[in-house]
Short mmCIF file of C-alpha atoms and ligand atoms in Angstrom, two decimals:
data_model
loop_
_atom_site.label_atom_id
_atom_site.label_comp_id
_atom_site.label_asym_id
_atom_site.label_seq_id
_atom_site.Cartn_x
_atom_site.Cartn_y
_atom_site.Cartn_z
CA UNK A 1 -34.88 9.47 -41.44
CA UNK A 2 -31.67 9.36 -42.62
CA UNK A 3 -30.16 10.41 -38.99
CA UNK A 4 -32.17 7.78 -37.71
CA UNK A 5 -30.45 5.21 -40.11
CA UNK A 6 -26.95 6.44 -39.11
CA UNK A 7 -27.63 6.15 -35.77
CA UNK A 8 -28.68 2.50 -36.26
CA UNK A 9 -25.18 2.24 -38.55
CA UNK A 10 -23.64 3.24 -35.76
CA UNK A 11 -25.24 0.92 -33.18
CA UNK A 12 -24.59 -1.97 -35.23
CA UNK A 13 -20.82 -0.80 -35.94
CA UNK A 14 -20.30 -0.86 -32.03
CA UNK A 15 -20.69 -4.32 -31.20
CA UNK A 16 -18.49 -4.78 -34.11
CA UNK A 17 -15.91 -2.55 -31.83
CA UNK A 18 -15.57 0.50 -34.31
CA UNK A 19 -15.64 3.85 -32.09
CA UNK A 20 -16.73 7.02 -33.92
CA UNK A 21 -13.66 9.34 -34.61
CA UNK A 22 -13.89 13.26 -36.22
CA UNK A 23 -10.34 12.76 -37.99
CA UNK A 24 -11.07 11.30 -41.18
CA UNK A 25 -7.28 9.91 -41.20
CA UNK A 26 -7.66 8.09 -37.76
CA UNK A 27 -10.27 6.03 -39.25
CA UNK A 28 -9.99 2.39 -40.70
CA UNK A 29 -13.60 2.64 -42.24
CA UNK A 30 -15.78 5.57 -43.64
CA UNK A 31 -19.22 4.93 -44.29
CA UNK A 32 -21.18 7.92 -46.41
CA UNK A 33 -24.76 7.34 -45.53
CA UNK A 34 -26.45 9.36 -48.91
CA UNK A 35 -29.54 11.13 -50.17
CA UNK A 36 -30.65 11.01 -53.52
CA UNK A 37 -33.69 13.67 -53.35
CA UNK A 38 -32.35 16.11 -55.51
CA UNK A 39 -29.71 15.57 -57.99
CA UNK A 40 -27.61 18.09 -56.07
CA UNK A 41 -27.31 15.81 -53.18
CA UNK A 42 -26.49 12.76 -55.13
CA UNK A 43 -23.66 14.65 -56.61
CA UNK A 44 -22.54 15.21 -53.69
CA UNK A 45 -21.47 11.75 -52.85
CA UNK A 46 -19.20 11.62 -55.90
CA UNK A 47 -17.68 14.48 -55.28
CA UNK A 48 -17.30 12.99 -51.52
CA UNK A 49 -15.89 9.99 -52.69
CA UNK A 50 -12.93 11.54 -55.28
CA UNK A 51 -12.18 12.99 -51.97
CA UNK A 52 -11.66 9.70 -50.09
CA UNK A 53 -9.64 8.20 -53.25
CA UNK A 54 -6.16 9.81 -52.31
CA UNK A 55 -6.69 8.69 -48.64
CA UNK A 56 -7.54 5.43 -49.96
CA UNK A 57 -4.22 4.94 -51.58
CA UNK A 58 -2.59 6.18 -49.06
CA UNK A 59 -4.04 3.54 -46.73
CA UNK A 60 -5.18 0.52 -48.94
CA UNK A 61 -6.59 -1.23 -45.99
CA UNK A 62 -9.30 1.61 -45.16
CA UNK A 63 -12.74 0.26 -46.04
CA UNK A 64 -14.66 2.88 -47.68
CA UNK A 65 -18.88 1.89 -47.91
CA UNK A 66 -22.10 4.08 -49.54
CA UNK A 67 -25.29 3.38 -47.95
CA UNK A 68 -28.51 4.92 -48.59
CA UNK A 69 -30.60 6.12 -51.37
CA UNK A 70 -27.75 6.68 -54.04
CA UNK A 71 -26.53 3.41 -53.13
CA UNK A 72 -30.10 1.75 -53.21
CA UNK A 73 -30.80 3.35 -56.45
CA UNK A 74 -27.43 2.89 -57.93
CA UNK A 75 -26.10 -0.54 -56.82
CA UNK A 76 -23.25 -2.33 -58.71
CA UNK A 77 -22.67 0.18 -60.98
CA UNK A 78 -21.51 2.32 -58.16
CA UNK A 79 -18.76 -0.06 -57.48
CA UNK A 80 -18.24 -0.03 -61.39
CA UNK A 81 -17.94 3.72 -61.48
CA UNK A 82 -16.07 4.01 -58.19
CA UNK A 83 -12.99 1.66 -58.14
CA UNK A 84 -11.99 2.59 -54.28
CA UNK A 85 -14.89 1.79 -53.27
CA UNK A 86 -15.79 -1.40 -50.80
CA UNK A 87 -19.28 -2.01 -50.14
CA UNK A 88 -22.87 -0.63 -51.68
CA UNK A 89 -25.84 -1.27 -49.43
CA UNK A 90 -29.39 0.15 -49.94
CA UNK A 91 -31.52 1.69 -47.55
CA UNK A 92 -33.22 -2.02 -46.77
CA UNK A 93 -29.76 -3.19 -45.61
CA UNK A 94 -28.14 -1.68 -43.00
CA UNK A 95 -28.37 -4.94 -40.77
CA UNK A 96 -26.23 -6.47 -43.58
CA UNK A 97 -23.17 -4.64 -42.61
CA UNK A 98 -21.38 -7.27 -40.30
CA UNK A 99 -21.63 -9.88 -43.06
CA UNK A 100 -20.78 -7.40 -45.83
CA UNK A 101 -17.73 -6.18 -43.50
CA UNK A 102 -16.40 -9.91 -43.40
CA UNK A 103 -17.05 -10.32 -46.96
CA UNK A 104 -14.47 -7.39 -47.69
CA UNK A 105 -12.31 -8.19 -44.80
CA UNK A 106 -12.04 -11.90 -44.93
CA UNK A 107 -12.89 -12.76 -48.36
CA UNK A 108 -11.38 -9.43 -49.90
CA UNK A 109 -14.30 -8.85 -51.91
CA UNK A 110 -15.97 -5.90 -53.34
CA UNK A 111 -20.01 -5.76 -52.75
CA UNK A 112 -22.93 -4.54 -53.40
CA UNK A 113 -26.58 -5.83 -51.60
CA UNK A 114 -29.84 -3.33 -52.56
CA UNK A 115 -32.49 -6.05 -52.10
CA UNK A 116 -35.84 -4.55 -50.59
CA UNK A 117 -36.79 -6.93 -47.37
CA UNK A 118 -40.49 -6.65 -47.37
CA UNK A 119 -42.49 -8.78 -44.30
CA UNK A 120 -42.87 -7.48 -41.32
CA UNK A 121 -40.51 -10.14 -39.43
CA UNK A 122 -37.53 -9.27 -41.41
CA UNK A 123 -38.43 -5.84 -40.96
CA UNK A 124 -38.39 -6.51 -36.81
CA UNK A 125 -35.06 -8.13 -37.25
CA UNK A 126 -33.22 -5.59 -39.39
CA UNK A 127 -34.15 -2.96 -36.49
CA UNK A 128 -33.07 -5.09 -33.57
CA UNK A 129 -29.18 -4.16 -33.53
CA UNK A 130 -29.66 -1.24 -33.03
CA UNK A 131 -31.74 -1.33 -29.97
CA UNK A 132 -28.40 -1.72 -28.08
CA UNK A 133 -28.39 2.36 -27.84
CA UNK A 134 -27.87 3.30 -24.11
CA UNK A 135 -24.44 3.85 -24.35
CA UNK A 136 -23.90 6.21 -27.12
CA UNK A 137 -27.19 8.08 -26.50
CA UNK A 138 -25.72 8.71 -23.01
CA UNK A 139 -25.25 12.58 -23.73
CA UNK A 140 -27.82 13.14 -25.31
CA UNK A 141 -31.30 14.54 -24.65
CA UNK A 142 -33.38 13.39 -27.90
CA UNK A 143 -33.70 11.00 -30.38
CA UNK A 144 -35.32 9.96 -33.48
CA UNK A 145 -37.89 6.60 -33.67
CA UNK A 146 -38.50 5.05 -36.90
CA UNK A 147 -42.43 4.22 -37.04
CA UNK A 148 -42.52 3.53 -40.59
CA UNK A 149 -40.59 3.38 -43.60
CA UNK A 150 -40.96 3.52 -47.73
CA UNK A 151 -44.12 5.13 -49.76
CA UNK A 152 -47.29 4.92 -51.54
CA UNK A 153 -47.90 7.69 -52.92
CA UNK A 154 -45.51 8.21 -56.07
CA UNK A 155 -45.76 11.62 -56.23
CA UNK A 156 -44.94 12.45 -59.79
CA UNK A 157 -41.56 14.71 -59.06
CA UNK A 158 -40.05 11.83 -56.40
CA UNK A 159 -37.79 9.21 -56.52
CA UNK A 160 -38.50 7.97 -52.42
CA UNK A 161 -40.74 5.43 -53.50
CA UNK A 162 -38.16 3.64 -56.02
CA UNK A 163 -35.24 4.10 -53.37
CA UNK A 164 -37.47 3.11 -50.27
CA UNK A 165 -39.67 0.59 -51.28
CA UNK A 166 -43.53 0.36 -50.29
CA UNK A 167 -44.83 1.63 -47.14
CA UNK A 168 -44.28 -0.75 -43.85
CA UNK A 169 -44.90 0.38 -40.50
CA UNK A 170 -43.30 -1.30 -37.60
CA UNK A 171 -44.89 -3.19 -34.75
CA UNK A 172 -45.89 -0.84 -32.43
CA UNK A 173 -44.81 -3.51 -29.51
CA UNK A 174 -40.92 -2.98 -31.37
CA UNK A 175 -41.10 0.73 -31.32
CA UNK A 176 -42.72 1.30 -28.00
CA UNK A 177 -39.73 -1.15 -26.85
CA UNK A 178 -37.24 1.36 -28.09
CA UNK A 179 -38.76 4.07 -27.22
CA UNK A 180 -38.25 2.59 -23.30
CA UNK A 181 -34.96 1.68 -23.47
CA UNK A 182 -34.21 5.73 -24.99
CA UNK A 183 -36.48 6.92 -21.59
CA UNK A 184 -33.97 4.47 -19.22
CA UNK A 185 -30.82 6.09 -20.98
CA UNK A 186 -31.93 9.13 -20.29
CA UNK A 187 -33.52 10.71 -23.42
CA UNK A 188 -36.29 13.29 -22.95
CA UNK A 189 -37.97 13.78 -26.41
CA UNK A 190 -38.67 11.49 -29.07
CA UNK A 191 -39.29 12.61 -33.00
CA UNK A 192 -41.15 9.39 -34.46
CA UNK A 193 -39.90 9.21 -38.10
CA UNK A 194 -41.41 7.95 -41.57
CA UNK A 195 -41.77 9.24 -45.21
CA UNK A 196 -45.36 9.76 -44.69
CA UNK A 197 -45.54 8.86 -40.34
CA UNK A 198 -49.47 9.88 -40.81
CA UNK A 199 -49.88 7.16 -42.38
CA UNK A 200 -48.74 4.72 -39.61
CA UNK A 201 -50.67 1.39 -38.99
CA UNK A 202 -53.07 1.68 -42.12
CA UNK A 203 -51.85 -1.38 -43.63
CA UNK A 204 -51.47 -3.67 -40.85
CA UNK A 205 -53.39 -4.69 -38.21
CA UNK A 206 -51.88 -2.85 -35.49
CA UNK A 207 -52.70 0.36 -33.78
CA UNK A 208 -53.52 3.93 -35.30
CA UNK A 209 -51.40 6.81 -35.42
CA UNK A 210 -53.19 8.34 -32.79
CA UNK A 211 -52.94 5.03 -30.82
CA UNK A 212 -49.14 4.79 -31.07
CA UNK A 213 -48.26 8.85 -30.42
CA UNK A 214 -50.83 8.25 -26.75
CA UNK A 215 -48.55 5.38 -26.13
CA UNK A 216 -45.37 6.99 -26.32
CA UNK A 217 -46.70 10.24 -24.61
CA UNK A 218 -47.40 7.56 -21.57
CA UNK A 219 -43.50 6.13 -21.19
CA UNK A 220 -42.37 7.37 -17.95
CA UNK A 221 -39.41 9.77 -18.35
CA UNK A 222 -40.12 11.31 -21.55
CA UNK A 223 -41.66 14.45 -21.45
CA UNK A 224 -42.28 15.47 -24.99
CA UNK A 225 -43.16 13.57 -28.28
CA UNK A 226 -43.13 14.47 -31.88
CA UNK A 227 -43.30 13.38 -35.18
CA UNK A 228 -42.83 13.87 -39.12
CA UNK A 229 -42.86 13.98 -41.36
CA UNK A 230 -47.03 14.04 -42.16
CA UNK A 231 -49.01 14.49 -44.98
CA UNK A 232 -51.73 16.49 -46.10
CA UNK A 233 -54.37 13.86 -47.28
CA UNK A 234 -53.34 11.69 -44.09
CA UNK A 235 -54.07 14.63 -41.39
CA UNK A 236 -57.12 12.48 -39.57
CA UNK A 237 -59.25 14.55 -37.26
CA UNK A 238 -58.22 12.38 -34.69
CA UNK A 239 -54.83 13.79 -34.72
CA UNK A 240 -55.64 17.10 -34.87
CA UNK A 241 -57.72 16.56 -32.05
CA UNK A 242 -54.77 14.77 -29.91
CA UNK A 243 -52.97 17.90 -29.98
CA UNK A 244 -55.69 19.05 -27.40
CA UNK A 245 -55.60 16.37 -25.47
CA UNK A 246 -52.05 15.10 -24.94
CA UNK A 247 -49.58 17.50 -23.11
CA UNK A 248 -46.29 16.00 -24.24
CA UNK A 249 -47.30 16.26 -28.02
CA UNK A 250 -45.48 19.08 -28.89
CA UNK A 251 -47.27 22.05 -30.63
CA UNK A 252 -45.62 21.78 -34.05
CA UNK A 253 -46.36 19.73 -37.05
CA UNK A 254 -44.68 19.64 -40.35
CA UNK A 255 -47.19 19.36 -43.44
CA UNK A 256 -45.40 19.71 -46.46
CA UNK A 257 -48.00 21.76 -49.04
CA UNK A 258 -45.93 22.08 -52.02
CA UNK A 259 -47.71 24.17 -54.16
CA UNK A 260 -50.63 26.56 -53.57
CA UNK A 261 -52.39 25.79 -57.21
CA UNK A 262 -54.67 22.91 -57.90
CA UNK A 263 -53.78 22.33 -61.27
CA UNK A 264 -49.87 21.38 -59.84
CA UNK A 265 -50.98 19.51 -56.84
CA UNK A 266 -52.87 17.49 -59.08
CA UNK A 267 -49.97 16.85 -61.69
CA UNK A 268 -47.67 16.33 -58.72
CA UNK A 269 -50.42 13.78 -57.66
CA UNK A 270 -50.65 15.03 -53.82
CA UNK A 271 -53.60 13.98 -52.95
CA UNK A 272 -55.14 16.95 -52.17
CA UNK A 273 -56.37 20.55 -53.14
CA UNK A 274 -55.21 24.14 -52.00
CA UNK A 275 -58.76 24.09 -50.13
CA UNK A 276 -58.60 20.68 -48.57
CA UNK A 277 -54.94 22.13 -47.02
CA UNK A 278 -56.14 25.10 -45.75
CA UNK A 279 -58.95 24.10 -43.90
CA UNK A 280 -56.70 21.62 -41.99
CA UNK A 281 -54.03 24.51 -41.46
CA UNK A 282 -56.63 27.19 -40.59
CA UNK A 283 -58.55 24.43 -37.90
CA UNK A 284 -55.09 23.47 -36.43
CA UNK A 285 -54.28 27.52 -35.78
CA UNK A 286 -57.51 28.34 -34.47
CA UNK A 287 -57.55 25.29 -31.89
CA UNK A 288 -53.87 25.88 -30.91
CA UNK A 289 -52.89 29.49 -31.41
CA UNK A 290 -49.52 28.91 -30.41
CA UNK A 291 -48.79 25.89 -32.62
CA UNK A 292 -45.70 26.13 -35.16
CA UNK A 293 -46.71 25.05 -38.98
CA UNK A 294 -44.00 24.73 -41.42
CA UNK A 295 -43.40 23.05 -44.93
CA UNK A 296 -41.95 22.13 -47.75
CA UNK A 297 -42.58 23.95 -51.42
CA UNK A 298 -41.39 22.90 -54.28
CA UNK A 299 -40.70 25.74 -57.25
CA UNK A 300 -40.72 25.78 -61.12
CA UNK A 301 -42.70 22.08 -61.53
CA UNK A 302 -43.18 21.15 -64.91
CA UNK A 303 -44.95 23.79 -66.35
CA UNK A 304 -45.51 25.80 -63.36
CA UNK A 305 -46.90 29.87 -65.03
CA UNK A 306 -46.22 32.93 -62.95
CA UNK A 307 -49.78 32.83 -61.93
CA UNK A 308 -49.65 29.42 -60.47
CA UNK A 309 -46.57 30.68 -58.64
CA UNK A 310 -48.53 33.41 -57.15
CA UNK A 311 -50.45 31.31 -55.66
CA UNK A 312 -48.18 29.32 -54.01
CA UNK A 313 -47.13 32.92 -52.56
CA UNK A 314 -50.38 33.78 -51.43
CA UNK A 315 -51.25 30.28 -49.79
CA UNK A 316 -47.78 30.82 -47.82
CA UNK A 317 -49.04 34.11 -46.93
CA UNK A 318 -52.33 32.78 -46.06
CA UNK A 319 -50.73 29.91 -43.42
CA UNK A 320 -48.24 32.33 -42.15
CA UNK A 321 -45.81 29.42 -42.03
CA UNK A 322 -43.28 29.66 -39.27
CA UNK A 323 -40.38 28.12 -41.36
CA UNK A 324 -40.22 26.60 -44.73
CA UNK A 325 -38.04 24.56 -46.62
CA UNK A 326 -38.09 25.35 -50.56
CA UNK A 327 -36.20 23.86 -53.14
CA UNK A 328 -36.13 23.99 -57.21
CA UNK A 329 -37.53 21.54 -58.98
CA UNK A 330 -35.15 18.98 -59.49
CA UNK A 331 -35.68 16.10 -62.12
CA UNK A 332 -35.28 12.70 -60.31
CA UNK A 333 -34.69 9.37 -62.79
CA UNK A 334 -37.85 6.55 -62.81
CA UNK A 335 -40.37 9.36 -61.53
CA UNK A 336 -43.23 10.16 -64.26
CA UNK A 337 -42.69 13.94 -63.84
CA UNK A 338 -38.56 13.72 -65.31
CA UNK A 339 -40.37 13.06 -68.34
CA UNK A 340 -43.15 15.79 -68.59
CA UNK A 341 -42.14 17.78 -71.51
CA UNK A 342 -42.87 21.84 -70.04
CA UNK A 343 -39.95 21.78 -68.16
CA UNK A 344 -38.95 25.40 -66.72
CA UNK A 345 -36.06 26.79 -67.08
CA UNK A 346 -33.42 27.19 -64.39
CA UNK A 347 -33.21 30.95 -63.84
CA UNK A 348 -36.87 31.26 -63.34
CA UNK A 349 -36.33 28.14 -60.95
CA UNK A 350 -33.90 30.49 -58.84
CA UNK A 351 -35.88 33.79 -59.74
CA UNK A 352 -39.12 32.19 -57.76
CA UNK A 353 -36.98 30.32 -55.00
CA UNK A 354 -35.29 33.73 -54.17
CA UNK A 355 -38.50 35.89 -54.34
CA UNK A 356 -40.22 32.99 -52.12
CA UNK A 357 -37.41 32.70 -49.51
CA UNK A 358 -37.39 36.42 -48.95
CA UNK A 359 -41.27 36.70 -48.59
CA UNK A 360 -40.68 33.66 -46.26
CA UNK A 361 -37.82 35.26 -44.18
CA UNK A 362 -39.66 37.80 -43.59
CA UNK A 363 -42.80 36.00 -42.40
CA UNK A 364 -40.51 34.45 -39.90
CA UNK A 365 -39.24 36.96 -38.29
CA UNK A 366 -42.56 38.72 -37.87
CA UNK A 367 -43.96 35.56 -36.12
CA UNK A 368 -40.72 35.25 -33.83
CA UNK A 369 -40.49 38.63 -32.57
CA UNK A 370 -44.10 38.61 -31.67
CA UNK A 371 -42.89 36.10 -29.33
CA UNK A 372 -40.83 38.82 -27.73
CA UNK A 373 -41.82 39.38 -24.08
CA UNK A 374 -43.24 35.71 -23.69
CA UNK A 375 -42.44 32.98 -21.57
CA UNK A 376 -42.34 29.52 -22.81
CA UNK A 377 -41.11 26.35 -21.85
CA UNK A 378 -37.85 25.10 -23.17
CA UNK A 379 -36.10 22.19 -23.33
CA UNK A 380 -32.74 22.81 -23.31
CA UNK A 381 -30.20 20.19 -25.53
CA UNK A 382 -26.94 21.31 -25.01
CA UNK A 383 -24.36 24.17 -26.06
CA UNK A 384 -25.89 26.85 -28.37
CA UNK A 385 -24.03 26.36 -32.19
CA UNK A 386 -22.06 29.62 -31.14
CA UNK A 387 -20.71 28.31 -27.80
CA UNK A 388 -19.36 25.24 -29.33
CA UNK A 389 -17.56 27.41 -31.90
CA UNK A 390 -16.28 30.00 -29.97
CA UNK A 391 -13.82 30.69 -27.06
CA UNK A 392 -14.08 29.89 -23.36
CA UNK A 393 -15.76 33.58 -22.63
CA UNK A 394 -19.22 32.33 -24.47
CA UNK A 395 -19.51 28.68 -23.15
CA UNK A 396 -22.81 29.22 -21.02
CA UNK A 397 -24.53 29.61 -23.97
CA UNK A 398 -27.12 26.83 -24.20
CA UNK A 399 -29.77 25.95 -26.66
CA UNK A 400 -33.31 24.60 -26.27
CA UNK A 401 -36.38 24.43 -28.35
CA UNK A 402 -39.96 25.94 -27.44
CA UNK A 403 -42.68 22.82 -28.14
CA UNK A 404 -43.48 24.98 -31.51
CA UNK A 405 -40.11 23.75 -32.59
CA UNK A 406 -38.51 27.45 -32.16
CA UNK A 407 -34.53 27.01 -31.46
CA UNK A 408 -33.69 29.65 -28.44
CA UNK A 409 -30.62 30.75 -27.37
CA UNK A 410 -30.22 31.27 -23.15
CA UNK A 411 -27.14 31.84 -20.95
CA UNK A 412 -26.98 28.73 -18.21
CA UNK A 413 -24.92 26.00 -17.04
CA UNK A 414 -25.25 22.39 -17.97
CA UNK A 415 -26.94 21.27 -15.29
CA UNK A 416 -29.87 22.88 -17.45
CA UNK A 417 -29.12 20.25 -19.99
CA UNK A 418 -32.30 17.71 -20.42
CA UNK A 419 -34.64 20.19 -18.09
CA UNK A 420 -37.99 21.80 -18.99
CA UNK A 421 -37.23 25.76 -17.64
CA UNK A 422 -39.53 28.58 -18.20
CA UNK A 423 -37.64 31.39 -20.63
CA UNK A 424 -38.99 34.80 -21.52
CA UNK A 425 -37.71 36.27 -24.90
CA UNK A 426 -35.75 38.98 -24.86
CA UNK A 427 -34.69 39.25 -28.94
CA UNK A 428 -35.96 37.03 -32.03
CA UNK A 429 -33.84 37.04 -35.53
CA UNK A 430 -34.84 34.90 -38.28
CA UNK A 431 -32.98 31.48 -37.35
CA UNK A 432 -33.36 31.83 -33.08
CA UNK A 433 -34.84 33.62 -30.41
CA UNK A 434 -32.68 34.63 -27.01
CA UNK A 435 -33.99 34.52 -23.70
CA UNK A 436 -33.24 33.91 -20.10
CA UNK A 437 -34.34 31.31 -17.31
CA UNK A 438 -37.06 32.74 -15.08
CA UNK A 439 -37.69 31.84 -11.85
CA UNK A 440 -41.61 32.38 -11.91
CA UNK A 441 -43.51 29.33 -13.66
CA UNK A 442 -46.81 30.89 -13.32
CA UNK A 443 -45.85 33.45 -15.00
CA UNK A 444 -45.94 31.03 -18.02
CA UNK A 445 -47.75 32.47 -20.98
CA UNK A 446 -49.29 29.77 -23.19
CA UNK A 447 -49.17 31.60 -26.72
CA UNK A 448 -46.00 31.49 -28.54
CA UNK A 449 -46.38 32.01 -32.27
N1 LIG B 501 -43.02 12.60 -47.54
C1 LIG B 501 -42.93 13.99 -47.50
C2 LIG B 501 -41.72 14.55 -48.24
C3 LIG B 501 -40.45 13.79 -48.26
S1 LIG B 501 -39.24 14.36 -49.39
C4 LIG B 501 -44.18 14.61 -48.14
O1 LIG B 501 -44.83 13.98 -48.93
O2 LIG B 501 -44.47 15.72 -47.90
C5 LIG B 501 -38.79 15.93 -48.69
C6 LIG B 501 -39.06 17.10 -49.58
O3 LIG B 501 -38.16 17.13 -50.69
C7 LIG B 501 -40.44 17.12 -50.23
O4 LIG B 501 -41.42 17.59 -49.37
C8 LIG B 501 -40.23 18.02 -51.41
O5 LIG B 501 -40.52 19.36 -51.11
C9 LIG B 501 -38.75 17.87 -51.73
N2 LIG B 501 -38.57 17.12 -52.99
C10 LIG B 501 -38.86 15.83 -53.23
N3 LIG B 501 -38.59 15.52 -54.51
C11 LIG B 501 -38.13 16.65 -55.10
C12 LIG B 501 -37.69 16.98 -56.41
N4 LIG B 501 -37.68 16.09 -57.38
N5 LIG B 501 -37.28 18.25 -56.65
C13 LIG B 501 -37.29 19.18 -55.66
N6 LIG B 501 -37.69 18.93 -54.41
C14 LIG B 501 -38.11 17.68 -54.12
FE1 LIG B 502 -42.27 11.45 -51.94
FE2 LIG B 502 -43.61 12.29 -49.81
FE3 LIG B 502 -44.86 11.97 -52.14
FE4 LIG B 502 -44.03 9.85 -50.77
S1 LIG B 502 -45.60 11.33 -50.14
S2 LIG B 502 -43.83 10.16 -52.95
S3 LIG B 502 -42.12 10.61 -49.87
S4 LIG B 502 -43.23 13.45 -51.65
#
């Protein structure tokens, strides 16, 4: 989501003539677009911004802006705490940016705007900038969609809802605009975004989920479709289903679980029970075999025993995730669970990360080199990470993802770049698979996980 937002930052800083530069001293404005999820990324963006305070007075006229969720939840008394710093806006306000831009150019002002826009029509308006992408999405092969934005749900451990606002899904009309304009400019695969994108449409009087994801999978020119991130309670059978039935859905979802005990799923106020999750994860691997399931756990909740831990381990065993992301329980301000009073302390926190990571990594890399000896289909993006670090003798290494969401490594040219080829596996590590381009499509073996 938060790509997706610079990306529209971007857009809108283009027909205001700004070009994007990599040399932080070359540049007349820097904009840090922030997360507040954890209290180690919002400290992050102070530490950023001491950074930018030498540079600042070394260059008075440089315009220096936070957007995002520190800046939604913090406001003015970012500006208070942060003399060199221009312009606040919250996650609601990234259209504001030309008029905030002449407030600090023109008028010399300092400011800060975190007001929540909240109808629909607004909401259409404050996306329309940025619909002027086919330029700087020229060289690229995918891009992200935003279907819907904010949350319900108030789980008791996070802060999104208070940083971005209730739930509001665009017009489907809007998106499937954009989503047209990305297929002209080239763009093969489309991610559609949202805190909760499961939950698409159920407010307004629009189309489902399921409606919108078969609408996109019928734009000519793009060739696969995904989304995330989902959530448990919001799984419908219908989408499950569409998996089956649409071939540019690609094989992967993202269902964040958690925890594997009942008793914290219910304080974290998910929605939903260990039992209720794995029956959707077991019917979504027997239907599709090859399809890719990861999530997100969260360790050391309030009050979290050993026991409960287990079974967070044995529900991860269970799934046979394909990736996770895990993280320590991190107390966030506003959200009921910062003030739960069984608190865990933080070297059990990092005891139970490190033991789950481990039993995770190793989960992975079971899964990926049973993929050894397959062929899948790839879409290739572009160099692999290594090429683009290292000297001219690796260059041909390019990197493409299987539908399951599995980054591969293959040797080609870039006239691979944006194609669907057929790789087999040769080698699988935890964090890629290598392969090579086979000529044979037939040969095409449908499981991959
Ligand atoms: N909407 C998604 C999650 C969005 S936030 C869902 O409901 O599944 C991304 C991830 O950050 C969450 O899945 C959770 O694992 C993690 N997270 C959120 N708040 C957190 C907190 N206070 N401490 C640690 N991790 C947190
Ligand atoms: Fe946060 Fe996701 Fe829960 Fe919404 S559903 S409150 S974004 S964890």
């Amino acid at each position: 989501m938060n790509e997706n937002d610079s990306e529209r930052m971007m857009a809108i800083l283009k027909h205001l003539n700004y070009k994007t530069t990599k040399n932080l001293h070359e540049a007349d404005m820097v904009i840090l677009n922030t997360c507040s999820i954890r209290n180690r990324a919002e400290q992050k963006v102070y530490s950023a911004l001491g950074r930018l305070k030498k540079l600042k007075t070394d260059k008075p006229e440089l315009i220096i802006g936070v957007g995002g969720c520190v800046a939604q939840q913090e406001g003015e008394r970012l500006l208070k705490r942060v003399p060199h710093l221009d312009i606040v806006f919250g996650t609601h306000n990234i259209h504001c940016l030309p008029d905030l831009m002449k407030k600090v150019k023109v008028e010399r002002n300092r400011v800060a705007v975190t007001e929540f826009v909240d109808s629909i029509e607004e909401e259409s308006f404050a996306y329309a900038y940025a619909e002027d992408y086919s330029g700087s999405q020229s060289q690229r092969v995918k891009a992200f969609v935003a279907a819907m934005r904010g949350c319900d749900n108030f789980c008791s451990y996070c802060i999104v809802p208070y940083v971005r606002g209730r739930e509001m899904s665009r017009k489907s009309a809007d998106i499937l605009q954009e989503v047209n304009r990305l297929a002209e400019s080239n763009i093969k695969e489309v991610t559609l975004v949202g805190q909760n994108v499961n939950s698409y449409g159920n407010k307004e009087e629009d189309i489902s989920f399921t409606g919108l994801l078969k609408a996109v999978c019928r734009v000519n020119g793009i060739e696969r479709v995904r989304f995330m991130t989902s959530h448990p309670k919001d799984m419908s059978e219908e989408l499950i289903e569409l998996f089956g039935e649409e071939d540019k859905l690609c094989r992967h979802i993202h269902l964040p679980v958690q925890s594997g005990s009942n008793i914290i799923l219910e304080k974290m106020k998910r929605g939903y029970t260990r039992e209720d999750y794995l029956n959707k994860a077991c019917k979504l691997k027997r239907l599709y075999p090859e399809i890719g399931i990861t999530s997100d756990i969260i360790v050391g909740f309030p009050g979290e025993t050993e026991a409960q831990f287990l079974e967070t381990m044995s529900l991860i065993q269970e799934v046979e995730f394909d990736n996770i992301f895990s993280f320590k329980y991190s107390p966030r301000p506003e959200t009921e669970a910062a003030a739960f009073d069984d608190h865990i302390p933080e070297p059990i926190k990092e005891e139970r990360l490190d033991i789950l990571q481990k039993m995770q990594r190793d989960i992975t890399l079971r899964k990926n080199q049973k993929m050894v000896g397959q062929i899948v289909d790839i879409l290739i993006e572009g160099k692999s990470k290594t090429a683009k670090g290292a000297s001219h003798t690796a260059n041909n290494q390019l990197m493409g993802r299987t539908s399951c969401n599995k980054a591969v490594n293959i040797s080609g040219d870039d006239a691979y770049v944006g194609k669907i080829v057929p790789v087999r596996i040769e080698k699988a590590s935890v964090n890629s698979l290598l392969g090579f381009i086979v000529k044979n499509r037939e040969e095409r073996i449908h499981v991959c996980c």
